[in-house]
Amino acid sequence: MASVLADRLARVRAHTVALAAPLTEADAQVQSMPDASPAKWHLAHVTWFFETMVLERFEPGFQPHHPAFRVLFNSYYQGVGDQHPRPQRGLITRPGLAEVLAYRSAVDARLQALLDAPPGRLPAEALALVELGLQHEQQHQELLLTDVLHLLSCNPLSPAYDAEPPAATETAAPLSWLAFDGGLVDIGHSGGGFAFDNESPRHRAWLAPHALAQRLSTQGEWLAFVADGGYRDPRWWLSAAWEWLRAERIEAPLHWRRSEADGPPQAWQTYTLNGLVALDPHRPVVHISLYEADAYARWLAAQTGQPLRLPTEAEWERAAAAGLPQAFGHAWQWTNSAYLPYPGFQPWAGAVGEYNGKFMMNQMVLRGGSLATPYGHSRISYRNFFPPSTRWQFSGLRLARDGG
Ligand SMILES: [Fe+2]
């Protein structure tokens, strides 16, 4: 168990460094907005998590790598102590990137030494916390990419994080529907393998008959919503969404740009990790908020006369257990389920009890996984969550329809 974990630790930790490798030191330093963190901060924070949650408790004779890091790289754990203010993470110019990478190496060596202990010496809780540290680091691998994308999108030169051209897409099939019966279904983590605390307990949910789209909504379909004036018509928007849209002057998904020179007005481009590219009508739309996904469903319902809406998380999970196409690897899928505790939810014991439970208010659940989600990190019971105006993540939508 410990040696398997040691191998995974080495691989996951190396992958994070590899993701940051294309960045200049300046790229890794700057914070483009309060929601996003500098890549250097991500590199340090995930290391802080291992140092604080694992080494501090289980390493004999523990000494901190640097006493100041406890505050600098604490994200939101009140039980651990003070935190450097989130919007000011980009101002931490020292330690520099080399020093942060040295911090990583030092903590890696100490973790590997801990895992080298004779069998039975290390409590099961320590191994569980190393596993949690790996899952946490994988979450930050995706955040690192979304934050880098946002940062580089602010540069008028539109630099590409990844110089490779985007992978070719296949033609999106016409939208069709997968019908599901109503009734009682079981959702939540079913045991076996890692899951976050917010995926438990497994419990029963009541579903009415409904259908789910067999694929995600595409950029081409979204363009029709834009071209029809969808962003200017209050009929489609929730009240909070309309206020947000007006205040933020939203007129298209994040990272969409209208070509200003010649070309028809519908000539849009989108900024991606591969740089600025033409919209691909067959590729799933990403970087939309829940507000936009909801408005789109309302607009399309009016166009088609069908009772369209976003799926609930229980509908999504039941369908994913039956092999829902495009469940993973493209875009996180907004649901119209509020992020709330499952019946009987108990946060983990100790400092990591702050991991998920304290955010269960004013956020909405996304299901699935995106093109930036690390391999092996996805699960059908996985609950991602963000406030409804969030759109710098790789968030898209799958439509649902009332009735079969
Ligand atoms: Fe974190």
GROMACS .gro file of C-alpha atoms and ligand atoms in nm:
model
  405
    1MET     CA    1   0.000   0.000   0.000
    2ALA     CA    2   0.267   0.249   0.105
    3SER     CA    3   0.491   0.168  -0.194
    4VAL     CA    4   0.201   0.201  -0.440
    5LEU     CA    5   0.122   0.535  -0.280
    6ALA     CA    6   0.489   0.638  -0.299
    7ASP     CA    7   0.490   0.571  -0.674
    8ARG     CA    8   0.172   0.770  -0.727
    9LEU     CA    9   0.308   1.050  -0.512
   10ALA     CA   10   0.616   1.077  -0.733
   11ARG     CA   11   0.411   1.075  -1.053
   12VAL     CA   12   0.142   1.322  -0.944
   13ARG     CA   13   0.398   1.564  -0.797
   14ALA     CA   14   0.610   1.549  -1.112
   15HIS     CA   15   0.306   1.613  -1.331
   16THR     CA   16   0.230   1.941  -1.150
   17VAL     CA   17   0.585   2.064  -1.213
   18ALA     CA   18   0.553   1.957  -1.577
   19LEU     CA   19   0.230   2.158  -1.613
   20ALA     CA   20   0.412   2.469  -1.490
   21ALA     CA   21   0.720   2.407  -1.707
   22PRO     CA   22   0.600   2.609  -2.013
   23LEU     CA   23   0.558   2.919  -1.794
   24THR     CA   24   0.811   3.198  -1.753
   25GLU     CA   25   0.888   3.304  -1.397
   26ALA     CA   26   0.670   3.612  -1.459
   27ASP     CA   27   0.383   3.394  -1.585
   28ALA     CA   28   0.406   3.191  -1.264
   29GLN     CA   29   0.403   3.504  -1.045
   30VAL     CA   30   0.109   3.712  -1.162
   31GLN     CA   31  -0.246   3.682  -1.026
   32SER     CA   32  -0.496   3.791  -1.292
   33MET     CA   33  -0.801   3.819  -1.062
   34PRO     CA   34  -0.893   3.735  -0.700
   35ASP     CA   35  -1.054   3.402  -0.800
   36ALA     CA   36  -0.739   3.283  -0.974
   37SER     CA   37  -0.408   3.206  -0.808
   38PRO     CA   38  -0.056   3.239  -0.945
   39ALA     CA   39   0.096   2.912  -1.068
   40LYS     CA   40   0.377   2.958  -0.816
   41TRP     CA   41   0.122   2.979  -0.536
   42HIS     CA   42  -0.044   2.655  -0.656
   43LEU     CA   43   0.297   2.482  -0.660
   44ALA     CA   44   0.363   2.593  -0.304
   45HIS     CA   45   0.012   2.550  -0.161
   46VAL     CA   46  -0.027   2.183  -0.256
   47THR     CA   47   0.313   2.127  -0.092
   48TRP     CA   48   0.197   2.315   0.218
   49PHE     CA   49  -0.103   2.080   0.230
   50PHE     CA   50   0.122   1.772   0.250
   51GLU     CA   51   0.357   1.940   0.497
   52THR     CA   52   0.075   2.054   0.728
   53MET     CA   53  -0.170   1.766   0.703
   54VAL     CA   54   0.079   1.477   0.684
   55LEU     CA   55   0.435   1.566   0.794
   56GLU     CA   56   0.339   1.786   1.087
   57ARG     CA   57   0.132   1.507   1.236
   58PHE     CA   58   0.323   1.196   1.145
   59GLU     CA   59   0.691   1.283   1.086
   60PRO     CA   60   0.906   1.218   1.396
   61GLY     CA   61   1.080   1.538   1.507
   62PHE     CA   62   0.888   1.753   1.256
   63GLN     CA   63   1.032   2.096   1.182
   64PRO     CA   64   0.865   2.330   0.930
   65HIS     CA   65   1.052   2.384   0.604
   66HIS     CA   66   1.004   2.758   0.657
   67PRO     CA   67   0.790   2.894   0.943
   68ALA     CA   68   0.639   3.172   0.728
   69PHE     CA   69   0.503   2.926   0.469
   70ARG     CA   70   0.237   2.811   0.715
   71VAL     CA   71   0.051   3.140   0.666
   72LEU     CA   72   0.165   3.230   0.312
   73PHE     CA   73   0.038   2.910   0.153
   74ASN     CA   74  -0.263   2.828   0.372
   75SER     CA   75  -0.570   2.868   0.151
   76TYR     CA   76  -0.869   2.866   0.383
   77TYR     CA   77  -0.802   2.638   0.683
   78GLN     CA   78  -0.898   2.841   0.990
   79GLY     CA   79  -0.813   2.542   1.208
   80VAL     CA   80  -0.451   2.566   1.093
   81GLY     CA   81  -0.430   2.940   1.156
   82ASP     CA   82  -0.403   3.269   0.968
   83GLN     CA   83  -0.393   3.294   0.590
   84HIS     CA   84  -0.234   3.543   0.354
   85PRO     CA   85  -0.526   3.729   0.186
   86ARG     CA   86  -0.639   3.547  -0.127
   87PRO     CA   87  -0.653   3.855  -0.358
   88GLN     CA   88  -0.290   3.931  -0.269
   89ARG     CA   89  -0.134   3.598  -0.360
   90GLY     CA   90   0.029   3.758  -0.664
   91LEU     CA   91   0.219   3.999  -0.439
   92ILE     CA   92   0.424   3.718  -0.283
   93THR     CA   93   0.728   3.781  -0.502
   94ARG     CA   94   0.952   3.600  -0.254
   95PRO     CA   95   1.008   3.311  -0.214
   96GLY     CA   96   1.092   3.297  -0.584
   97LEU     CA   97   1.001   3.012  -0.816
   98ALA     CA   98   1.331   2.830  -0.760
   99GLU     CA   99   1.278   2.844  -0.385
  100VAL     CA  100   0.924   2.709  -0.421
  101LEU     CA  101   1.051   2.424  -0.638
  102ALA     CA  102   1.315   2.350  -0.374
  103TYR     CA  103   1.035   2.347  -0.112
  104ARG     CA  104   0.855   2.091  -0.325
  105SER     CA  105   1.163   1.870  -0.353
  106ALA     CA  106   1.232   1.887   0.019
  107VAL     CA  107   0.877   1.793   0.116
  108ASP     CA  108   0.872   1.517  -0.147
  109ALA     CA  109   1.186   1.364   0.003
  110ARG     CA  110   1.040   1.380   0.353
  111LEU     CA  111   0.712   1.223   0.239
  112GLN     CA  112   0.897   0.944   0.059
  113ALA     CA  113   1.104   0.880   0.374
  114LEU     CA  114   0.782   0.864   0.576
  115LEU     CA  115   0.629   0.616   0.331
  116ASP     CA  116   0.948   0.407   0.351
  117ALA     CA  117   0.867   0.323   0.714
  118PRO     CA  118   0.843  -0.051   0.791
  119PRO     CA  119   0.497  -0.196   0.718
  120GLY     CA  120   0.251  -0.124   0.998
  121ARG     CA  121   0.454   0.164   1.145
  122LEU     CA  122   0.258   0.434   0.966
  123PRO     CA  123  -0.107   0.462   1.078
  124ALA     CA  124  -0.379   0.412   0.818
  125GLU     CA  125  -0.485   0.773   0.875
  126ALA     CA  126  -0.147   0.896   0.749
  127LEU     CA  127  -0.184   0.695   0.430
  128ALA     CA  128  -0.538   0.828   0.386
  129LEU     CA  129  -0.410   1.185   0.423
  130VAL     CA  130  -0.136   1.125   0.164
  131GLU     CA  131  -0.408   1.000  -0.071
  132LEU     CA  132  -0.613   1.311   0.004
  133GLY     CA  133  -0.305   1.523  -0.065
  134LEU     CA  134  -0.272   1.359  -0.406
  135GLN     CA  135  -0.639   1.416  -0.490
  136HIS     CA  136  -0.604   1.776  -0.370
  137GLU     CA  137  -0.298   1.826  -0.589
  138GLN     CA  138  -0.486   1.691  -0.891
  139GLN     CA  139  -0.763   1.944  -0.828
  140HIS     CA  140  -0.500   2.217  -0.827
  141GLN     CA  141  -0.352   2.082  -1.152
  142GLU     CA  142  -0.679   2.173  -1.323
  143LEU     CA  143  -0.698   2.507  -1.140
  144LEU     CA  144  -0.342   2.585  -1.246
  145LEU     CA  145  -0.445   2.545  -1.611
  146THR     CA  146  -0.767   2.748  -1.581
  147ASP     CA  147  -0.579   3.021  -1.396
  148VAL     CA  148  -0.296   3.028  -1.651
  149LEU     CA  149  -0.553   3.045  -1.931
  150HIS     CA  150  -0.717   3.343  -1.764
  151LEU     CA  151  -0.384   3.512  -1.703
  152LEU     CA  152  -0.258   3.469  -2.059
  153SER     CA  153  -0.598   3.576  -2.196
  154CYS     CA  154  -0.531   3.919  -2.043
  155ASN     CA  155  -0.226   3.962  -2.268
  156PRO     CA  156  -0.308   4.137  -2.599
  157LEU     CA  157  -0.048   3.919  -2.772
  158SER     CA  158  -0.268   3.613  -2.700
  159PRO     CA  159   0.023   3.383  -2.616
  160ALA     CA  160  -0.042   3.009  -2.632
  161TYR     CA  161   0.029   2.804  -2.321
  162ASP     CA  162   0.058   2.499  -2.546
  163ALA     CA  163   0.209   2.562  -2.890
  164GLU     CA  164   0.053   2.248  -3.034
  165PRO     CA  165  -0.254   2.305  -3.254
  166PRO     CA  166  -0.581   2.198  -3.089
  167ALA     CA  167  -0.679   1.837  -3.140
  168ALA     CA  168  -0.914   1.784  -3.434
  169THR     CA  169  -1.276   1.740  -3.332
  170GLU     CA  170  -1.521   1.500  -3.478
  171THR     CA  171  -1.848   1.614  -3.622
  172ALA     CA  172  -2.104   1.656  -3.344
  173ALA     CA  173  -2.403   1.430  -3.399
  174PRO     CA  174  -2.746   1.599  -3.410
  175LEU     CA  175  -2.885   1.649  -3.061
  176SER     CA  176  -3.083   1.345  -2.951
  177TRP     CA  177  -3.232   1.235  -2.621
  178LEU     CA  178  -3.178   0.951  -2.379
  179ALA     CA  179  -3.503   0.882  -2.193
  180PHE     CA  180  -3.505   0.778  -1.827
  181ASP     CA  181  -3.790   0.645  -1.612
  182GLY     CA  182  -3.884   0.815  -1.291
  183GLY     CA  183  -3.854   0.645  -0.953
  184LEU     CA  184  -3.614   0.602  -0.667
  185VAL     CA  185  -3.244   0.590  -0.749
  186ASP     CA  186  -2.933   0.554  -0.532
  187ILE     CA  187  -2.671   0.826  -0.564
  188GLY     CA  188  -2.347   0.906  -0.385
  189HIS     CA  189  -2.020   0.724  -0.342
  190SER     CA  190  -2.080   0.350  -0.327
  191GLY     CA  191  -1.760   0.259  -0.143
  192GLY     CA  192  -1.432   0.124  -0.275
  193GLY     CA  193  -1.161   0.367  -0.377
  194PHE     CA  194  -1.118   0.729  -0.284
  195ALA     CA  195  -1.404   0.979  -0.265
  196PHE     CA  196  -1.434   1.321  -0.106
  197ASP     CA  197  -1.653   1.351   0.201
  198ASN     CA  198  -1.914   1.552   0.009
  199GLU     CA  199  -1.998   1.245  -0.208
  200SER     CA  200  -2.136   1.055   0.094
  201PRO     CA  201  -2.350   0.910   0.230
  202ARG     CA  202  -2.501   0.718  -0.057
  203HIS     CA  203  -2.874   0.778  -0.040
  204ARG     CA  204  -3.198   0.761  -0.234
  205ALA     CA  205  -3.331   1.035  -0.456
  206TRP     CA  206  -3.667   1.060  -0.630
  207LEU     CA  207  -3.663   1.137  -1.002
  208ALA     CA  208  -3.951   1.228  -1.231
  209PRO     CA  209  -3.940   1.088  -1.589
  210HIS     CA  210  -3.697   1.292  -1.795
  211ALA     CA  211  -3.452   1.281  -2.082
  212LEU     CA  212  -3.089   1.395  -2.108
  213ALA     CA  213  -2.913   1.517  -2.419
  214GLN     CA  214  -2.674   1.249  -2.549
  215ARG     CA  215  -2.398   1.508  -2.585
  216LEU     CA  216  -2.297   1.850  -2.460
  217SER     CA  217  -2.423   2.167  -2.625
  218THR     CA  218  -2.180   2.294  -2.887
  219GLN     CA  219  -2.017   2.623  -2.974
  220GLY     CA  220  -2.217   2.623  -3.298
  221GLU     CA  221  -2.545   2.592  -3.109
  222TRP     CA  222  -2.436   2.863  -2.868
  223LEU     CA  223  -2.354   3.095  -3.157
  224ALA     CA  224  -2.721   3.077  -3.261
  225PHE     CA  225  -2.817   3.196  -2.912
  226VAL     CA  226  -2.572   3.487  -2.939
  227ALA     CA  227  -2.684   3.574  -3.293
  228ASP     CA  228  -3.051   3.570  -3.186
  229GLY     CA  229  -2.977   3.839  -2.926
  230GLY     CA  230  -3.000   3.593  -2.639
  231TYR     CA  231  -2.769   3.803  -2.424
  232ARG     CA  232  -2.986   4.112  -2.473
  233ASP     CA  233  -3.328   3.963  -2.398
  234PRO     CA  234  -3.429   3.961  -2.029
  235ARG     CA  235  -3.696   3.696  -2.094
  236TRP     CA  236  -3.437   3.419  -2.076
  237TRP     CA  237  -3.249   3.532  -1.767
  238LEU     CA  238  -3.302   3.480  -1.397
  239SER     CA  239  -3.317   3.808  -1.207
  240ALA     CA  240  -2.976   3.765  -1.044
  241ALA     CA  241  -2.836   3.655  -1.380
  242TRP     CA  242  -2.968   3.962  -1.561
  243GLU     CA  243  -2.821   4.195  -1.299
  244TRP     CA  244  -2.487   4.014  -1.331
  245LEU     CA  245  -2.494   4.025  -1.710
  246ARG     CA  246  -2.567   4.401  -1.714
  247ALA     CA  247  -2.309   4.486  -1.449
  248GLU     CA  248  -2.036   4.278  -1.612
  249ARG     CA  249  -2.137   4.365  -1.972
  250ILE     CA  250  -2.148   4.000  -2.066
  251GLU     CA  251  -2.229   3.928  -2.430
  252ALA     CA  252  -2.070   3.589  -2.499
  253PRO     CA  253  -1.891   3.308  -2.315
  254LEU     CA  254  -1.565   3.400  -2.145
  255HIS     CA  255  -1.270   3.387  -2.387
  256TRP     CA  256  -1.492   3.441  -2.692
  257ARG     CA  257  -1.373   3.732  -2.907
  258ARG     CA  258  -1.531   3.892  -3.207
  259SER     CA  259  -1.286   3.944  -3.495
  260GLU     CA  260  -1.287   4.318  -3.523
  261ALA     CA  261  -1.126   4.359  -3.865
  262ASP     CA  262  -1.308   4.234  -4.168
  263GLY     CA  263  -1.526   3.931  -4.182
  264PRO     CA  264  -1.888   3.882  -4.092
  265PRO     CA  265  -2.006   3.988  -3.745
  266GLN     CA  266  -2.054   3.627  -3.649
  267ALA     CA  267  -1.683   3.559  -3.701
  268TRP     CA  268  -1.590   3.473  -3.347
  269GLN     CA  269  -1.270   3.333  -3.214
  270THR     CA  270  -1.205   3.174  -2.880
  271TYR     CA  271  -0.895   3.190  -2.665
  272THR     CA  272  -0.776   2.846  -2.557
  273LEU     CA  273  -0.467   2.683  -2.406
  274ASN     CA  274  -0.355   2.648  -2.769
  275GLY     CA  275  -0.395   3.022  -2.827
  276LEU     CA  276  -0.660   3.209  -3.023
  277VAL     CA  277  -0.852   2.978  -3.257
  278ALA     CA  278  -1.166   3.000  -3.469
  279LEU     CA  279  -1.481   2.878  -3.298
  280ASP     CA  280  -1.530   2.511  -3.369
  281PRO     CA  281  -1.906   2.462  -3.408
  282HIS     CA  282  -1.874   2.093  -3.325
  283ARG     CA  283  -1.679   2.135  -3.004
  284PRO     CA  284  -1.862   2.169  -2.669
  285VAL     CA  285  -1.910   2.525  -2.550
  286VAL     CA  286  -1.703   2.599  -2.239
  287HIS     CA  287  -1.643   2.893  -2.005
  288ILE     CA  288  -2.011   2.962  -1.944
  289SER     CA  289  -2.163   3.043  -1.608
  290LEU     CA  290  -2.464   2.864  -1.465
  291TYR     CA  291  -2.656   3.185  -1.539
  292GLU     CA  292  -2.574   3.154  -1.908
  293ALA     CA  293  -2.642   2.779  -1.923
  294ASP     CA  294  -2.983   2.834  -1.762
  295ALA     CA  295  -3.070   3.122  -1.998
  296TYR     CA  296  -2.968   2.915  -2.299
  297ALA     CA  297  -3.199   2.630  -2.193
  298ARG     CA  298  -3.487   2.876  -2.151
  299TRP     CA  299  -3.420   3.032  -2.491
  300LEU     CA  300  -3.397   2.695  -2.667
  301ALA     CA  301  -3.714   2.579  -2.492
  302ALA     CA  302  -3.897   2.876  -2.642
  303GLN     CA  303  -3.748   2.806  -2.988
  304THR     CA  304  -3.839   2.438  -2.987
  305GLY     CA  305  -4.150   2.423  -2.769
  306GLN     CA  306  -3.984   2.158  -2.550
  307PRO     CA  307  -3.964   2.171  -2.167
  308LEU     CA  308  -3.587   2.211  -2.157
  309ARG     CA  309  -3.379   2.281  -1.847
  310LEU     CA  310  -3.051   2.185  -1.682
  311PRO     CA  311  -3.026   1.836  -1.529
  312THR     CA  312  -3.026   1.775  -1.156
  313GLU     CA  313  -2.715   1.614  -1.012
  314ALA     CA  314  -2.913   1.297  -0.929
  315GLU     CA  315  -3.034   1.271  -1.291
  316TRP     CA  316  -2.678   1.319  -1.414
  317GLU     CA  317  -2.529   1.060  -1.178
  318ARG     CA  318  -2.788   0.793  -1.252
  319ALA     CA  319  -2.732   0.843  -1.627
  320ALA     CA  320  -2.352   0.839  -1.586
  321ALA     CA  321  -2.377   0.506  -1.404
  322ALA     CA  322  -2.549   0.377  -1.720
  323GLY     CA  323  -2.274   0.504  -1.952
  324LEU     CA  324  -2.371   0.861  -2.044
  325PRO     CA  325  -2.172   0.976  -2.352
  326GLN     CA  326  -1.936   1.274  -2.302
  327ALA     CA  327  -1.967   1.242  -1.924
  328PHE     CA  328  -1.595   1.312  -1.879
  329GLY     CA  329  -1.305   1.472  -2.059
  330HIS     CA  330  -1.479   1.765  -2.230
  331ALA     CA  331  -1.644   2.010  -1.991
  332TRP     CA  332  -1.780   2.023  -1.641
  333GLN     CA  333  -2.158   2.018  -1.670
  334TRP     CA  334  -2.365   2.263  -1.472
  335THR     CA  335  -2.661   2.116  -1.287
  336ASN     CA  336  -2.951   2.304  -1.135
  337SER     CA  337  -2.877   2.138  -0.800
  338ALA     CA  338  -2.761   2.359  -0.517
  339TYR     CA  339  -2.442   2.238  -0.350
  340LEU     CA  340  -2.587   2.106  -0.024
  341PRO     CA  341  -2.492   1.829   0.217
  342TYR     CA  342  -2.633   1.487   0.136
  343PRO     CA  343  -2.870   1.355   0.406
  344GLY     CA  344  -2.653   1.244   0.698
  345PHE     CA  345  -2.336   1.417   0.565
  346GLN     CA  346  -2.047   1.429   0.808
  347PRO     CA  347  -1.732   1.624   0.726
  348TRP     CA  348  -1.399   1.448   0.779
  349ALA     CA  349  -1.249   1.470   1.128
  350GLY     CA  350  -0.970   1.715   1.203
  351ALA     CA  351  -0.833   2.005   0.999
  352VAL     CA  352  -0.942   1.850   0.667
  353GLY     CA  353  -1.304   1.880   0.785
  354GLU     CA  354  -1.284   2.228   0.628
  355TYR     CA  355  -1.212   2.079   0.285
  356ASN     CA  356  -1.568   2.076   0.145
  357GLY     CA  357  -1.844   2.108   0.401
  358LYS     CA  358  -1.807   2.474   0.487
  359PHE     CA  359  -1.873   2.576   0.126
  360MET     CA  360  -2.220   2.423   0.114
  361MET     CA  361  -2.406   2.750   0.060
  362ASN     CA  362  -2.466   2.973  -0.245
  363GLN     CA  363  -2.289   2.744  -0.490
  364MET     CA  364  -2.415   2.508  -0.760
  365VAL     CA  365  -2.298   2.157  -0.848
  366LEU     CA  366  -2.115   2.068  -1.168
  367ARG     CA  367  -2.072   1.706  -1.272
  368GLY     CA  368  -1.837   1.512  -1.494
  369GLY     CA  369  -1.492   1.641  -1.573
  370SER     CA  370  -1.319   1.858  -1.832
  371LEU     CA  371  -1.037   1.844  -2.082
  372ALA     CA  372  -0.815   1.979  -1.801
  373THR     CA  373  -0.917   1.725  -1.536
  374PRO     CA  374  -0.621   1.495  -1.467
  375TYR     CA  375  -0.644   1.139  -1.588
  376GLY     CA  376  -0.780   0.910  -1.317
  377HIS     CA  377  -0.931   1.192  -1.112
  378SER     CA  378  -1.292   1.160  -1.237
  379ARG     CA  379  -1.578   0.965  -1.078
  380ILE     CA  380  -1.951   0.946  -1.143
  381SER     CA  381  -2.021   1.056  -0.784
  382TYR     CA  382  -1.777   1.353  -0.800
  383ARG     CA  383  -1.933   1.687  -0.700
  384ASN     CA  384  -1.759   1.998  -0.827
  385PHE     CA  385  -1.908   2.328  -0.712
  386PHE     CA  386  -1.882   2.696  -0.795
  387PRO     CA  387  -2.093   3.012  -0.753
  388PRO     CA  388  -2.343   3.054  -1.039
  389SER     CA  389  -2.156   3.342  -1.207
  390THR     CA  390  -1.830   3.145  -1.235
  391ARG     CA  391  -1.698   3.093  -1.587
  392TRP     CA  392  -1.321   3.079  -1.587
  393GLN     CA  393  -1.344   2.704  -1.535
  394PHE     CA  394  -1.398   2.462  -1.825
  395SER     CA  395  -1.772   2.464  -1.758
  396GLY     CA  396  -2.034   2.373  -2.019
  397LEU     CA  397  -2.379   2.223  -2.031
  398ARG     CA  398  -2.583   1.918  -2.113
  399LEU     CA  399  -2.953   1.983  -2.160
  400ALA     CA  400  -3.232   1.796  -1.983
  401ARG     CA  401  -3.600   1.771  -2.076
  402ASP     CA  402  -3.900   1.703  -1.856
  403GLY     CA  403  -4.090   1.386  -1.943
  404GLY     CA  404  -3.938   1.085  -2.116
  405FE      FE  405  -0.625   2.372  -0.207
   0.00000   0.00000   0.00000
